[in-house]
Amino acid sequence: MTATSAVRAVHDDPARPAGFRGPGHVHKVIARRRLTDLLDREGPRPLTVIHAPAGYGKTTVAVQWLQMLHARGATVAWMGLHRDDDTPHWFLSHLLGTVRGVLPDPASVDDLLGLIEQNAEDTRTYTVSALLEILGAHPGPFVLALDDWHLVESPEVHRTLMQLLDLAPPNLVVLLTSRRRPRLPLSRLRVGARLTEIDADALRFDLVETREFLVELNGLCLGGDDVARLSEGTDGWVAALQLASLSLRDTDDPETLIRGFSGRHHSVGEYLAENVLDALPADLLDLLLATSVCDRLCGGLAGALAGRPDGGAALAELESRDLFLRALDPEREWFRYHHLFAEYLRRRLERDHPGRAAELHRRASAWFAGHDLVTEAVVHALAGGDVTGATDLVERHAMPLVEHSRMVSLLGLVRRLPPTAADGRPRLLMAVAWANCLLQRSDAAQATLDVLRAALPADDAHDELHSEADVVQACIDVYADRTDRAELLVRRSLDRSLVYRPWVVAVAANIQSFCDLHAGRFERARERQRWARRVHDRAGGPFAGVYGRCFAGIAALSTLDVDGAERQLRDAVALAREMAGRRSHAAQLAGALLGELCHLRGEREEAERLLTESAELGAESGVVDFMVASYALLARIRAAAGAGEESAELLAEGARVADRLGLPRLRAAVGAERIDQLIARNRIRQARRAAQELPTGADLDGGIAVRVDSVRVAALAAVLAAEGETDRATALLEELAAEARRRGRVREETELTVRLAGVLESAARRIAAERILAPALERAVTAGAPQLVLDGGREVRAVVARLRARVATDGAGDPAPDRLASLLDDGAAAAGSAEEAGLTAREREILVMLDLGRDNRGIADGLGVTVNTVKWYLKHIYGALGVRNRTEAVSVARRRGLLG
């Protein structure tokens, strides 16, 4: 099996096809006008619930109403729930697949399908929000029907549904059918007439409907008393009436049959089912029993289970006899029995043929496996007692799923197996370790890796697996920001790159590049990635190639090769979007670093957009370098725009993540940014306390320890300068800048030099400030990273102004001050009075859209962002203008001249 087919094997589901996806045509049903008229009178409310025990015709009523809505122009997505849907991942996967099938542009949800595979916990809320945006933009009403909601008991899935309902756009209608009243907070949905509820009492056939069903539809010759007796005896239970019609069809004495079951039997349904089944030919009865073990059937599967070549024709005969067989798709390829009938058939199978069910499950497993439908193959293998076969199936598909970023699907399959099924299976354990590692579940990854190492024989035949286990360990270490042993762990895989699997070699190359980065070997890291490009191209999935390009970009930025960094990072974003989707984690991680580069270039709006999108998806992902951009840098940008509250929230969240994951480098970065902001607001005492809480590199290794200490010392220097201790601050910064120069960290040296110039300016040492800033200024502007200087603050800008004046006076010399000052002038002119209000250009653009009457979704579409991002911007706009809503915002903006 190919890797691509392995991915299809987990996700393809012929029972969830495109178009209006209600069950296929159901024979011999009456129009439930009494109920559809009721639903029409109340109108399509945000939530409609039809609940009753099995056999009351819930699905029939739902389908008839949905057909009416569909005929009026509504788009209907029908999702028949499975027991798999009791987990958030599978529920969202199937929901997205169902919606995808009815949208005019199915590709609009493809990104989301891939996204939830890469880290379900971090992206669930984002995925639902993004889906709602897609549905809200859909022209006309959109109806989402969830059949058999009673199969879902997971609180997480219930919360997902409530999020859908709470944030639903006006055109979205949700319909649930369930055997019991849903365990949802329905009471608050009743407020404002947002809920329609139909229960068993409403679903029961009344006497008129009973007569229409038995006499007019099924052609039975029954008098009024017989109809009344059946109506009373079944209490309007639709399934029993259908069974009665089948039983009465071939009897010469209907009155006797009716009297025989009415009021005397514990289960009317079972009594009637016995009558129906006993009247069938033996081969059809055997087909019913053999196929009852499956939740869904097609002709080939039915034939395999019953041992006959005409499975499709046999299913057609069952359907023609009204034996509770329902088509699941318009193509009439897949079918299922009514739940009530299927349960009875399974009980009879066990009663009449003890032990046969296990063999039938094994046959079903073999059929599903042969058609690349792995999940059902595993389920039936386990139901048939074949744990070994089920584990073989999961093992066979495990690494292709990992390499194609389907880690959550793999772990879902593994959870179906008994807890110790994978023990003694190194390749399966390896895949599970990879999946947990790439999802950054470090404890689970380490635990699996420990079990794996214990299971691996120490011989040459398993040499490659030992090397791969070392790469997994190095990957766990790198996510934890540790490099002390990573190079040693990946060396053998790099040395044997021609014989080891490309995936392993590609990850090993990235880990080596990460180590090179933090040892100051920047050119070696870039050279490693040039070598690894061909390996990335052969490795499955996007992550290896995206990470490699990102690391090459970080290396280039470290030496202020901004153009080289931009080529790598834009390539990384393009690759991630092409292979994993525009909204994927890979795209957002690469986007965060590209946002950092845009910030250095002075492209403030683009930087903010990229970093905001990354943070919206969940910044707690990737190596620390990504997190620093998504937390510390975005907080700096938001603070500069006047959004102090959002900035503080970002820094607090980054600190919590750093503490929970044990990442001192991230803790130092967000702490240092907080200290700079406190000093800018003249809160020196708080800044001093914050500096004392910064971590040290004492317990870390190599370049990461150096970086943590450098950030801490630079922050302490900033506090000392604010306290008037400029000589001490100068000495610290001079030492740090010299060390950065010695290590070849050009960007860090430039940043420290800018800080030093600011301290000298604050100490009135103006000539020294100009002398030290001039070469750093030239370096930053020539490289295309002017923001390195602009971030230096008020004192540094004063130095730049004097350097510019000197150039103008002399008529020659360094043009860098003039170029940088022009950037400052352009930015001030563009901001205008909006800058005084603390608004960015992006927020001014949103104000214009508010003035045009656009709603949040319209603004999001215009800007190419999500509605959540728009809400975030609006929160700051309202705060900056001192208003409570959009109407007041537009009014105040007009008075202040912010709308032109």
Coordinates of N, CA, C and O in Angstrom, one line a residue, residues 108 133 248 263 285 413 483 489 552 617 714:
S108 N -12.3 24.8 0.1 CA -12.3 25.7 1.2 C -12.2 25.1 2.6 O -11.8 25.8 3.5
E133 N -17.1 30.6 9.6 CA -16.8 31.6 8.6 C -17.2 31.2 7.2 O -17.8 31.9 6.4
L248 N -48.9 -9.2 8.2 CA -50.2 -9.3 7.7 C -50.3 -9.5 6.2 O -51.4 -10.0 5.7
G263 N -51.3 -6.7 23.4 CA -51.5 -6.7 24.8 C -50.9 -7.9 25.5 O -51.0 -8.0 26.7
L285 N -33.0 -15.2 4.8 CA -32.8 -15.1 6.3 C -31.3 -15.2 6.7 O -30.8 -14.4 7.5
L413 N -6.3 5.1 16.0 CA -6.3 3.7 15.7 C -5.7 2.9 16.8 O -6.1 1.8 17.2
T483 N 20.1 20.9 23.5 CA 20.9 20.4 22.4 C 22.1 19.7 22.9 O 23.0 19.3 22.1
L489 N 23.1 12.1 18.8 CA 22.0 11.2 18.5 C 21.7 11.1 17.0 O 21.2 10.1 16.5
A552 N 17.0 27.5 7.9 CA 17.9 28.2 7.0 C 17.6 29.7 7.1 O 18.6 30.5 7.1
L617 N -4.1 30.6 15.8 CA -4.1 29.2 15.7 C -3.6 28.5 16.9 O -3.9 27.4 17.2
A714 N 21.0 41.8 29.3 CA 20.5 43.0 28.6 C 19.3 43.6 29.3 O 19.2 44.8 29.3

